[in-house]
Short mmCIF file of C-alpha atoms in Angstrom, two decimals:
data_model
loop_
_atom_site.label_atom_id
_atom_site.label_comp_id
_atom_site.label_asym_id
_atom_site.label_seq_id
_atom_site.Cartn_x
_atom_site.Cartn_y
_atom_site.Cartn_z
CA UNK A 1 95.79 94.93 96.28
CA UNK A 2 97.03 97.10 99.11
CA UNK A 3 99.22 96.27 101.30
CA UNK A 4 100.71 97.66 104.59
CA UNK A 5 103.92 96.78 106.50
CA UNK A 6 104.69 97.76 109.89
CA UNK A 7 108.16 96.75 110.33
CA UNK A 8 109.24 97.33 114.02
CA UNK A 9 107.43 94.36 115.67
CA UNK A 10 108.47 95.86 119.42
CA UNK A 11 109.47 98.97 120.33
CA UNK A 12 110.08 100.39 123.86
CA UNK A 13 109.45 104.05 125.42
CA UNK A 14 110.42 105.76 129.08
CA UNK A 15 107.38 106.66 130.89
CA UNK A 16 106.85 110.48 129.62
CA UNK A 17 109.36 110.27 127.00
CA UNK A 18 108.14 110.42 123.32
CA UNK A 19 108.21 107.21 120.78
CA UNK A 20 107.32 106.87 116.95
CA UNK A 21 106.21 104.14 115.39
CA UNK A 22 106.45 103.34 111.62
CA UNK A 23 103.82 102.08 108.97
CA UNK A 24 104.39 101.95 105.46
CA UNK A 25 101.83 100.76 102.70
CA UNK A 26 101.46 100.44 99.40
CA UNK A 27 98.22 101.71 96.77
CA UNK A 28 97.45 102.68 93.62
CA UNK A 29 94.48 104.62 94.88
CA UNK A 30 94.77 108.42 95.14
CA UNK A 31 91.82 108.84 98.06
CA UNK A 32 91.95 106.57 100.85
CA UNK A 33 91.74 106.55 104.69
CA UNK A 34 94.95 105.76 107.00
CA UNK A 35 94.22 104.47 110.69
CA UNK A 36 96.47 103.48 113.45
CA UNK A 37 94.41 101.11 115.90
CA UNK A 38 95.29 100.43 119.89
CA UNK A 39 94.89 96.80 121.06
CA UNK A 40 95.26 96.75 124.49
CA UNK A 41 95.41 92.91 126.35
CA UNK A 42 91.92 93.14 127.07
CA UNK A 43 91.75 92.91 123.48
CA UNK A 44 89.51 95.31 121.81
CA UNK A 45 90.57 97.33 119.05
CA UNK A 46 90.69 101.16 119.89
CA UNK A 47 90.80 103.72 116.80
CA UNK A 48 93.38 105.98 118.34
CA UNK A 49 93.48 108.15 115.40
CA UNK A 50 92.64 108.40 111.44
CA UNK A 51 94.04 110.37 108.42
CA UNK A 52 92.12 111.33 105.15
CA UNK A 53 94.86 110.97 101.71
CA UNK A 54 93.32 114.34 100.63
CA UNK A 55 93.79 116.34 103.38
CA UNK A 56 97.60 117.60 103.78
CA UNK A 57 97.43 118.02 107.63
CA UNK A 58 98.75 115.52 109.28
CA UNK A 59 95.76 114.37 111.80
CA UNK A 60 96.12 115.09 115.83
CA UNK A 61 94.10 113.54 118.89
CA UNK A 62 95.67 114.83 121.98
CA UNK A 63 99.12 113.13 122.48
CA UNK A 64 98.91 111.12 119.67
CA UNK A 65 99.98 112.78 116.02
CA UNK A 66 101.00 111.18 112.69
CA UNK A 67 103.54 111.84 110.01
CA UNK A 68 101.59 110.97 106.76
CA UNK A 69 103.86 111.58 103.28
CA UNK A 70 101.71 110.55 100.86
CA UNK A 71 104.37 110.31 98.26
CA UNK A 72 106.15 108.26 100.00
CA UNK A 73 103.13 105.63 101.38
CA UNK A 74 104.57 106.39 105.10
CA UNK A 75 102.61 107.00 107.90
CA UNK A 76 103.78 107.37 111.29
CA UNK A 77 102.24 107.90 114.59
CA UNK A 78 103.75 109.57 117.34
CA UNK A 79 102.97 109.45 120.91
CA UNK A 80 104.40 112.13 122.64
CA UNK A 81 104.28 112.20 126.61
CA UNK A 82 104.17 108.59 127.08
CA UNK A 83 101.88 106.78 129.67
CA UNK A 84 101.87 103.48 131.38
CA UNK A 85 98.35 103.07 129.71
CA UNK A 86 99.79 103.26 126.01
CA UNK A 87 101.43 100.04 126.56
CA UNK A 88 99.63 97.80 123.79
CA UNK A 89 99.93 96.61 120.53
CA UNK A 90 99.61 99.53 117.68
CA UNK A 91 98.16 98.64 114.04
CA UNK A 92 98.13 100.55 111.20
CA UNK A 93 95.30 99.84 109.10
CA UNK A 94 94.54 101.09 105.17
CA UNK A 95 91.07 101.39 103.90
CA UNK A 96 89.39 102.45 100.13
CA UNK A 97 87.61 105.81 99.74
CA UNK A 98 85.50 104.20 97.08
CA UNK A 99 84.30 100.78 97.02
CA UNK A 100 81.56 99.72 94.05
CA UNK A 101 80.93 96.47 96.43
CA UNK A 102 79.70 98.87 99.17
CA UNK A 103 82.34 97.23 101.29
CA UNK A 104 85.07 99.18 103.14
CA UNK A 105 87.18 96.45 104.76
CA UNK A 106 90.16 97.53 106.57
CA UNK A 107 94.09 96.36 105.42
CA UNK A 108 96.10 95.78 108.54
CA UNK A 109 99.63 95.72 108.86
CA UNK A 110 101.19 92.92 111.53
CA UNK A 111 101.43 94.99 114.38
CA UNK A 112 104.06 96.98 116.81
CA UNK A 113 103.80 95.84 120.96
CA UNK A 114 104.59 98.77 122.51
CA UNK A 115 105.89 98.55 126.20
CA UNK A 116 106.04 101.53 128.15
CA UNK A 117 109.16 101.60 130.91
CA UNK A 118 107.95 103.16 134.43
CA UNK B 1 78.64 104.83 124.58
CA UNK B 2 77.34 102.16 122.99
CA UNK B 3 79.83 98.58 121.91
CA UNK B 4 79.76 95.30 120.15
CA UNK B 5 79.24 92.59 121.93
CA UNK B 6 80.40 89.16 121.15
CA UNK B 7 80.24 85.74 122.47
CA UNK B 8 81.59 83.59 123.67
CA UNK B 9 85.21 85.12 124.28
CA UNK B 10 86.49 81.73 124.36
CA UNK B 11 85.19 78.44 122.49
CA UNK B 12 87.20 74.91 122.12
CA UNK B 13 85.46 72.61 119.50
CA UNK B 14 87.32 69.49 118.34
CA UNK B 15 88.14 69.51 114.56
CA UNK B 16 85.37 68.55 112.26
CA UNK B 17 82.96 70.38 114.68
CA UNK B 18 80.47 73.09 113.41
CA UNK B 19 80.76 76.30 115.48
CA UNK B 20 78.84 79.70 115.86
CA UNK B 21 80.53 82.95 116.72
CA UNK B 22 77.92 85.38 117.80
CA UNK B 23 77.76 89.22 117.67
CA UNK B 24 75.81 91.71 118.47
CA UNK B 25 76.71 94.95 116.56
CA UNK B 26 75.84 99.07 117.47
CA UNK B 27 72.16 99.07 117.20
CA UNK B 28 72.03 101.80 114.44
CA UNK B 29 74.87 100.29 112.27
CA UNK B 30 74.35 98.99 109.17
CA UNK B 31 77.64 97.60 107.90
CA UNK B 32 79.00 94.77 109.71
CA UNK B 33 82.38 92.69 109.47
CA UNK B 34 84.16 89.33 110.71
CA UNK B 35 87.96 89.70 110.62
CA UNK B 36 90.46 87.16 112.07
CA UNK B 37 93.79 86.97 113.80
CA UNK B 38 96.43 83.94 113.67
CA UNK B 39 98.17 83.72 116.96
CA UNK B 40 101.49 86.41 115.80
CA UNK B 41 99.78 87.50 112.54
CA UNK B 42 98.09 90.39 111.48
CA UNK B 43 94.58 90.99 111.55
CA UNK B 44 93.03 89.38 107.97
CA UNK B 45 89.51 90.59 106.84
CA UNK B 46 87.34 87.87 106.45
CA UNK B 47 83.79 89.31 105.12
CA UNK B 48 81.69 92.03 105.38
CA UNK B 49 77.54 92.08 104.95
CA UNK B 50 75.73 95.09 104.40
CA UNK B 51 71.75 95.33 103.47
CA UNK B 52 71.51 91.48 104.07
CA UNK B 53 73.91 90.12 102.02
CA UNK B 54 77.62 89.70 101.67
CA UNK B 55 79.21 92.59 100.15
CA UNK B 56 82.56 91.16 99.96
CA UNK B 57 84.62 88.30 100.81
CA UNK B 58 88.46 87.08 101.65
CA UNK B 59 89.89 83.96 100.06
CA UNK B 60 89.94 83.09 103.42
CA UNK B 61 86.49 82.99 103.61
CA UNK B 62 85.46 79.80 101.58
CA UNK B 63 82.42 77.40 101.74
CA UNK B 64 83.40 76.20 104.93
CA UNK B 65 81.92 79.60 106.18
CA UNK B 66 78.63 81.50 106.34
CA UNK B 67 76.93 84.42 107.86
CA UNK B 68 73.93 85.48 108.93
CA UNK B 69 71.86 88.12 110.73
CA UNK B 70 68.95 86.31 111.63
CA UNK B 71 67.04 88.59 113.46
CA UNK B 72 67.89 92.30 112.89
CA UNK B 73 70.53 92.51 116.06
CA UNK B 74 72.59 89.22 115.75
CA UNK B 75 75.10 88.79 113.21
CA UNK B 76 76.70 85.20 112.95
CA UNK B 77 79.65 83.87 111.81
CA UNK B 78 79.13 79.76 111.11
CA UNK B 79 82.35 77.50 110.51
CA UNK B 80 80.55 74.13 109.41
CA UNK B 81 83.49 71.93 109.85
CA UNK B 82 86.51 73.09 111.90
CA UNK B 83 90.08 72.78 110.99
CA UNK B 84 93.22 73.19 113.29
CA UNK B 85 93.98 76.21 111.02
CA UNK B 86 91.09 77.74 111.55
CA UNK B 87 92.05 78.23 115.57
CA UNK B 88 92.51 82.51 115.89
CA UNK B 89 90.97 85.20 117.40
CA UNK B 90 87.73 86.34 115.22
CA UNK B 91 86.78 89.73 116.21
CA UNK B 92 83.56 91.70 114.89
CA UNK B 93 83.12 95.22 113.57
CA UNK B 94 80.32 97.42 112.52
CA UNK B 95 79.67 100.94 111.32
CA UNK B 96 77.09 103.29 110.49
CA UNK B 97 77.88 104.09 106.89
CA UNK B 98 80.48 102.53 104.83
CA UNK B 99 82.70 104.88 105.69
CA UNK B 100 82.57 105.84 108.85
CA UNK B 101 84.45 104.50 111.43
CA UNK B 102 84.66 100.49 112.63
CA UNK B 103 83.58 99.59 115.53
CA UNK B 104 85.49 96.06 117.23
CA UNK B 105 84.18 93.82 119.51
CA UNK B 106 86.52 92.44 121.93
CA UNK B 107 86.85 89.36 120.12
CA UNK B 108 86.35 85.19 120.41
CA UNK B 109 89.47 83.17 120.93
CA UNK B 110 88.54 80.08 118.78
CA UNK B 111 91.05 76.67 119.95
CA UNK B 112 90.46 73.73 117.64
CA UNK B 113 91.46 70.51 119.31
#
């Protein structure tokens, strides 16, 4: 079973400054999918960016960039230029390539709350 | 752009109750998914449904639990009879294919008295 460990539970950031925040996991699959997921306190889960195992470049969306090392199961996500709006909690999520059930759950870790300083 | 919908965002059954958690998923998605989150835990899947029937299921998700998509929009999560453990935030996802991307509802806060 896969597993995935996020192990700062809070982290803090100055307004415009840059933060990273860590994820781990752990798989003996060779193709799988990497997310990091935005939950804001109005709840709903945000994708806020996804990475593909097979593809060596590490994935961008505007501010927001990851450090994936497949060999070593990490993958990071950094938010550069930090805004009052990132202030929420972060999760890193796995999920299969392949599934023979035809179901393509997704593995969270527990979560980082991200505040944001002004 | 289009969302999933669920309802209600907040429901408080006493223990032993039977409770329905409703959502309504993207209208073109055919994958569909109940997860759940423990006040401080991480998010846990619970089940997902594709092509009217469960695909796969949790250990979480025992006979106490069903689901359903009754009419071609809805899809249902049923807890027959509530336990305080089973108080969390359920939250809903769909997609269009397997593996394209999830889709979360804003969730239901479930409180079991």
């Amino acid at each position: 079973a896969q597993t995935v460990t996020q192990s700062q539970p809070e982290m803090s950031v100055q307004e415009a400054e840059t933060v990273t925040l860590s994820c781990t996991y752990d798989t003996s699959e060779s193709d799988y999918y990497l997310f990091w997921y935005k939950q804001p306190p109005s709840r709903q889960m945000i994708l806020v960016i996804r990475q593909e195992a097979y593809k060596q470049q590490n994935a961008t969306e505007n501010r927001f960039s990851v450090n994936f090392q497949k060999a070593a199961k990490s993958f990071s996500l950094k938010i550069s230029d930090s805004q009052l709006g990132d202030a929420a909690m972060y999760f890193c999520a796995y999920r299969t390539a392949y599934s023979g059930a035809g179901s393509y759950q997704l593995t969270f870790g527990k979560g980082t709350k991200l505040s944001v300083i002004p | 752009e289009p969302e999933v919908t669920q309802t209600p965002s907040h429901q408080v059954t006493q223990m032993g109750q039977e409770v329905i958690l409703r959502c309504v998923p993207i209208s073109n998605h055919l994958y569909f998914y109940w997860y759940r989150q423990i006040l401080g835990q991480k998010v846990e899947f619970l089940v997902s449904f594709y092509n009217n029937e469960i695909s796969e299921k949790s250990e979480i998700f025992d006979d106490q639990f069903s689901v359903e998509r009754p009419d071609g929009s809805n899809f249902t999560l049923k807890i027959r009879s509530t336990k305080l453990e089973d108080s969390a935030m359920y939250f809903c996802a769909s997609s269009y294919t397997g593996r394209s991307n999830q889709h979360f509802g804003d969730g239901t806060r479930l409180s079991i008295l």
